Amino acid sequence: MTHRLPPAQLRRQLIFSTLFLAGAGYLLYAVFSRPTTSGGAAYAGLCIPMLAILGIAQLNAVFTSVSFDQREIWWTGLLGFRKRFAWSDVANVEVVKKSDRANAPEVVRVTHRVRGAYDLPVLFGLPGTWRDPAFEAKAAHLIATWRAVTAAAESAAADA
């Protein structure tokens, strides 16, 4: 099973990546096309890399995914990092609030026995119009898969 961002969130990522990269391109054009003061060049020198990094990160989010089967869970995150955990190494899978704010998004958190907790990059429930309508079903299926695999492993260990 593989999960990706829903279409509304994909559109949002594409819109913001376009805006950030266009802003970086415009500042780069403005710096090289006309004379600027040293303060303006320093400001552009700080803003151009920041806008470019934000644009690339937003664009890269389009290609993130979370996949799982009966043996393991793996995901690609922003900027291409990959994580892969066997279900036997996962201590907990739960839906939690990202922060204490009332309108904070819900995220699916995977807790590895040794490496700690990780928020999955695609399975999150944003408040309002950006919310994935299938978030609850996706999270429930992931949690049910983890519980079924760990219950089967525990019963096999108890039988042995």
Short mmCIF file of C-alpha atoms in Angstrom, two decimals:
data_model
loop_
_atom_site.label_atom_id
_atom_site.label_comp_id
_atom_site.label_asym_id
_atom_site.label_seq_id
_atom_site.Cartn_x
_atom_site.Cartn_y
_atom_site.Cartn_z
CA MET A 1 0.00 0.00 0.00
CA THR A 2 1.42 3.40 -0.95
CA HIS A 3 0.06 6.78 0.12
CA ARG A 4 0.83 10.13 -1.51
CA LEU A 5 -0.51 13.63 -1.01
CA PRO A 6 -4.13 14.11 -2.10
CA PRO A 7 -4.80 16.29 -5.19
CA ALA A 8 -5.68 19.45 -3.23
CA GLN A 9 -2.43 19.29 -1.27
CA LEU A 10 -0.46 18.50 -4.44
CA ARG A 11 -1.88 21.66 -6.05
CA ARG A 12 -0.94 23.66 -2.97
CA GLN A 13 2.63 22.32 -3.06
CA LEU A 14 2.95 23.14 -6.76
CA ILE A 15 1.56 26.66 -6.29
CA PHE A 16 3.89 27.47 -3.40
CA SER A 17 6.93 25.94 -5.09
CA THR A 18 6.23 28.05 -8.18
CA LEU A 19 5.89 31.21 -6.07
CA PHE A 20 9.08 30.59 -4.09
CA LEU A 21 11.14 29.72 -7.16
CA ALA A 22 9.73 32.68 -9.12
CA GLY A 23 10.59 34.97 -6.21
CA ALA A 24 14.15 33.65 -6.13
CA GLY A 25 14.43 34.05 -9.90
CA TYR A 26 13.11 37.60 -9.79
CA LEU A 27 15.53 38.62 -7.04
CA LEU A 28 18.40 37.03 -8.96
CA TYR A 29 17.34 38.93 -12.08
CA ALA A 30 17.00 42.20 -10.14
CA VAL A 31 20.47 41.87 -8.61
CA PHE A 32 22.21 41.21 -11.93
CA SER A 33 20.17 43.51 -14.18
CA ARG A 34 20.62 46.80 -12.33
CA PRO A 35 23.07 48.30 -9.90
CA THR A 36 22.25 47.68 -6.25
CA THR A 37 23.60 48.96 -3.00
CA SER A 38 25.69 46.69 -0.83
CA GLY A 39 22.75 46.36 1.59
CA GLY A 40 20.40 45.38 -1.22
CA ALA A 41 22.88 42.83 -2.54
CA ALA A 42 23.35 41.37 0.94
CA TYR A 43 19.58 41.18 1.42
CA ALA A 44 19.16 39.46 -1.95
CA GLY A 45 22.09 37.17 -1.13
CA LEU A 46 20.19 35.96 1.93
CA CYS A 47 16.75 35.78 0.33
CA ILE A 48 17.64 34.06 -2.94
CA PRO A 49 19.01 30.83 -1.36
CA MET A 50 16.20 30.78 1.21
CA LEU A 51 13.49 31.12 -1.45
CA ALA A 52 15.18 28.56 -3.68
CA ILE A 53 15.46 26.02 -0.84
CA LEU A 54 11.83 26.55 0.16
CA GLY A 55 10.71 26.18 -3.46
CA ILE A 56 12.69 22.98 -3.96
CA ALA A 57 11.38 21.55 -0.67
CA GLN A 58 7.79 22.34 -1.65
CA LEU A 59 8.32 20.79 -5.08
CA ASN A 60 10.00 17.74 -3.58
CA ALA A 61 6.98 17.17 -1.33
CA VAL A 62 5.05 16.29 -4.48
CA PHE A 63 7.21 13.16 -4.79
CA THR A 64 7.07 12.02 -1.14
CA SER A 65 5.27 8.80 -0.29
CA VAL A 66 4.61 6.37 2.54
CA SER A 67 4.49 2.65 1.73
CA PHE A 68 3.97 -0.41 3.87
CA ASP A 69 3.33 -4.11 3.57
CA GLN A 70 3.18 -7.06 5.96
CA ARG A 71 6.93 -6.91 6.69
CA GLU A 72 7.92 -3.23 6.90
CA ILE A 73 7.12 0.43 6.47
CA TRP A 74 9.20 2.83 4.40
CA TRP A 75 8.88 6.43 3.30
CA THR A 76 10.65 9.12 1.40
CA GLY A 77 10.67 12.51 2.96
CA LEU A 78 11.50 16.01 1.93
CA LEU A 79 14.77 16.43 0.07
CA GLY A 80 14.94 12.71 -0.69
CA PHE A 81 15.80 11.07 2.62
CA ARG A 82 14.51 7.51 2.99
CA LYS A 83 13.58 5.60 6.11
CA ARG A 84 12.77 1.90 6.28
CA PHE A 85 11.69 0.05 9.42
CA ALA A 86 10.66 -3.56 9.92
CA TRP A 87 7.38 -3.82 11.81
CA SER A 88 9.18 -5.84 14.50
CA ASP A 89 11.30 -2.73 15.26
CA VAL A 90 8.29 -0.40 15.56
CA ALA A 91 7.09 0.15 19.13
CA ASN A 92 4.03 2.28 18.37
CA VAL A 93 1.99 3.81 15.55
CA GLU A 94 -0.49 6.51 16.55
CA VAL A 95 -2.30 9.63 15.41
CA VAL A 96 -1.24 12.68 17.42
CA LYS A 97 -1.55 16.46 17.24
CA LYS A 98 1.55 18.14 15.79
CA SER A 99 1.52 20.79 18.55
CA ASP A 100 -0.65 22.07 21.39
CA ARG A 101 -2.49 24.63 19.23
CA ALA A 102 -6.19 24.09 18.69
CA ASN A 103 -5.89 24.13 14.89
CA ALA A 104 -2.71 22.05 14.72
CA PRO A 105 -2.65 19.27 12.13
CA GLU A 106 -2.88 15.63 13.12
CA VAL A 107 0.04 13.43 12.08
CA VAL A 108 0.72 9.72 12.06
CA ARG A 109 3.72 9.11 14.31
CA VAL A 110 5.81 5.96 14.08
CA THR A 111 7.97 5.20 17.12
CA HIS A 112 11.02 3.04 16.46
CA ARG A 113 12.29 1.03 19.43
CA VAL A 114 15.82 2.49 19.15
CA ARG A 115 15.71 5.54 16.85
CA GLY A 116 12.76 7.37 18.39
CA ALA A 117 9.62 8.94 16.92
CA TYR A 118 9.09 10.00 13.30
CA ASP A 119 6.15 11.89 11.81
CA LEU A 120 5.18 10.42 8.46
CA PRO A 121 5.48 13.05 5.70
CA VAL A 122 2.31 12.25 3.74
CA LEU A 123 -0.17 11.08 6.36
CA PHE A 124 -1.28 14.24 8.11
CA GLY A 125 -4.67 15.79 8.64
CA LEU A 126 -4.63 19.51 8.02
CA PRO A 127 -7.47 21.58 9.43
CA GLY A 128 -9.94 23.20 7.07
CA THR A 129 -10.14 22.96 3.30
CA TRP A 130 -6.72 21.36 2.81
CA ARG A 131 -7.70 18.29 4.85
CA ASP A 132 -7.37 14.91 3.17
CA PRO A 133 -10.88 13.40 3.29
CA ALA A 134 -9.41 9.90 3.52
CA PHE A 135 -6.91 10.71 6.30
CA GLU A 136 -8.75 8.79 9.01
CA ALA A 137 -9.15 5.70 6.80
CA LYS A 138 -5.48 5.77 5.72
CA ALA A 139 -4.27 6.16 9.32
CA ALA A 140 -6.61 3.42 10.56
CA HIS A 141 -5.40 1.01 7.86
CA LEU A 142 -1.75 1.68 8.73
CA ILE A 143 -2.38 1.21 12.45
CA ALA A 144 -4.43 -1.95 11.83
CA THR A 145 -1.64 -3.40 9.69
CA TRP A 146 0.94 -2.68 12.42
CA ARG A 147 -1.29 -4.21 15.11
CA ALA A 148 -2.03 -7.32 13.04
CA VAL A 149 1.65 -7.92 12.27
CA THR A 150 2.80 -7.38 15.85
CA ALA A 151 -0.05 -9.54 17.24
CA ALA A 152 0.89 -12.34 14.85
CA ALA A 153 4.55 -12.05 15.83
CA GLU A 154 3.69 -12.09 19.56
CA SER A 155 1.44 -15.13 19.18
CA ALA A 156 4.14 -16.93 17.18
CA ALA A 157 6.67 -16.10 19.90
CA ALA A 158 4.28 -17.33 22.60
CA ASP A 159 3.69 -20.61 20.73
CA ALA A 160 7.42 -21.24 20.39
#
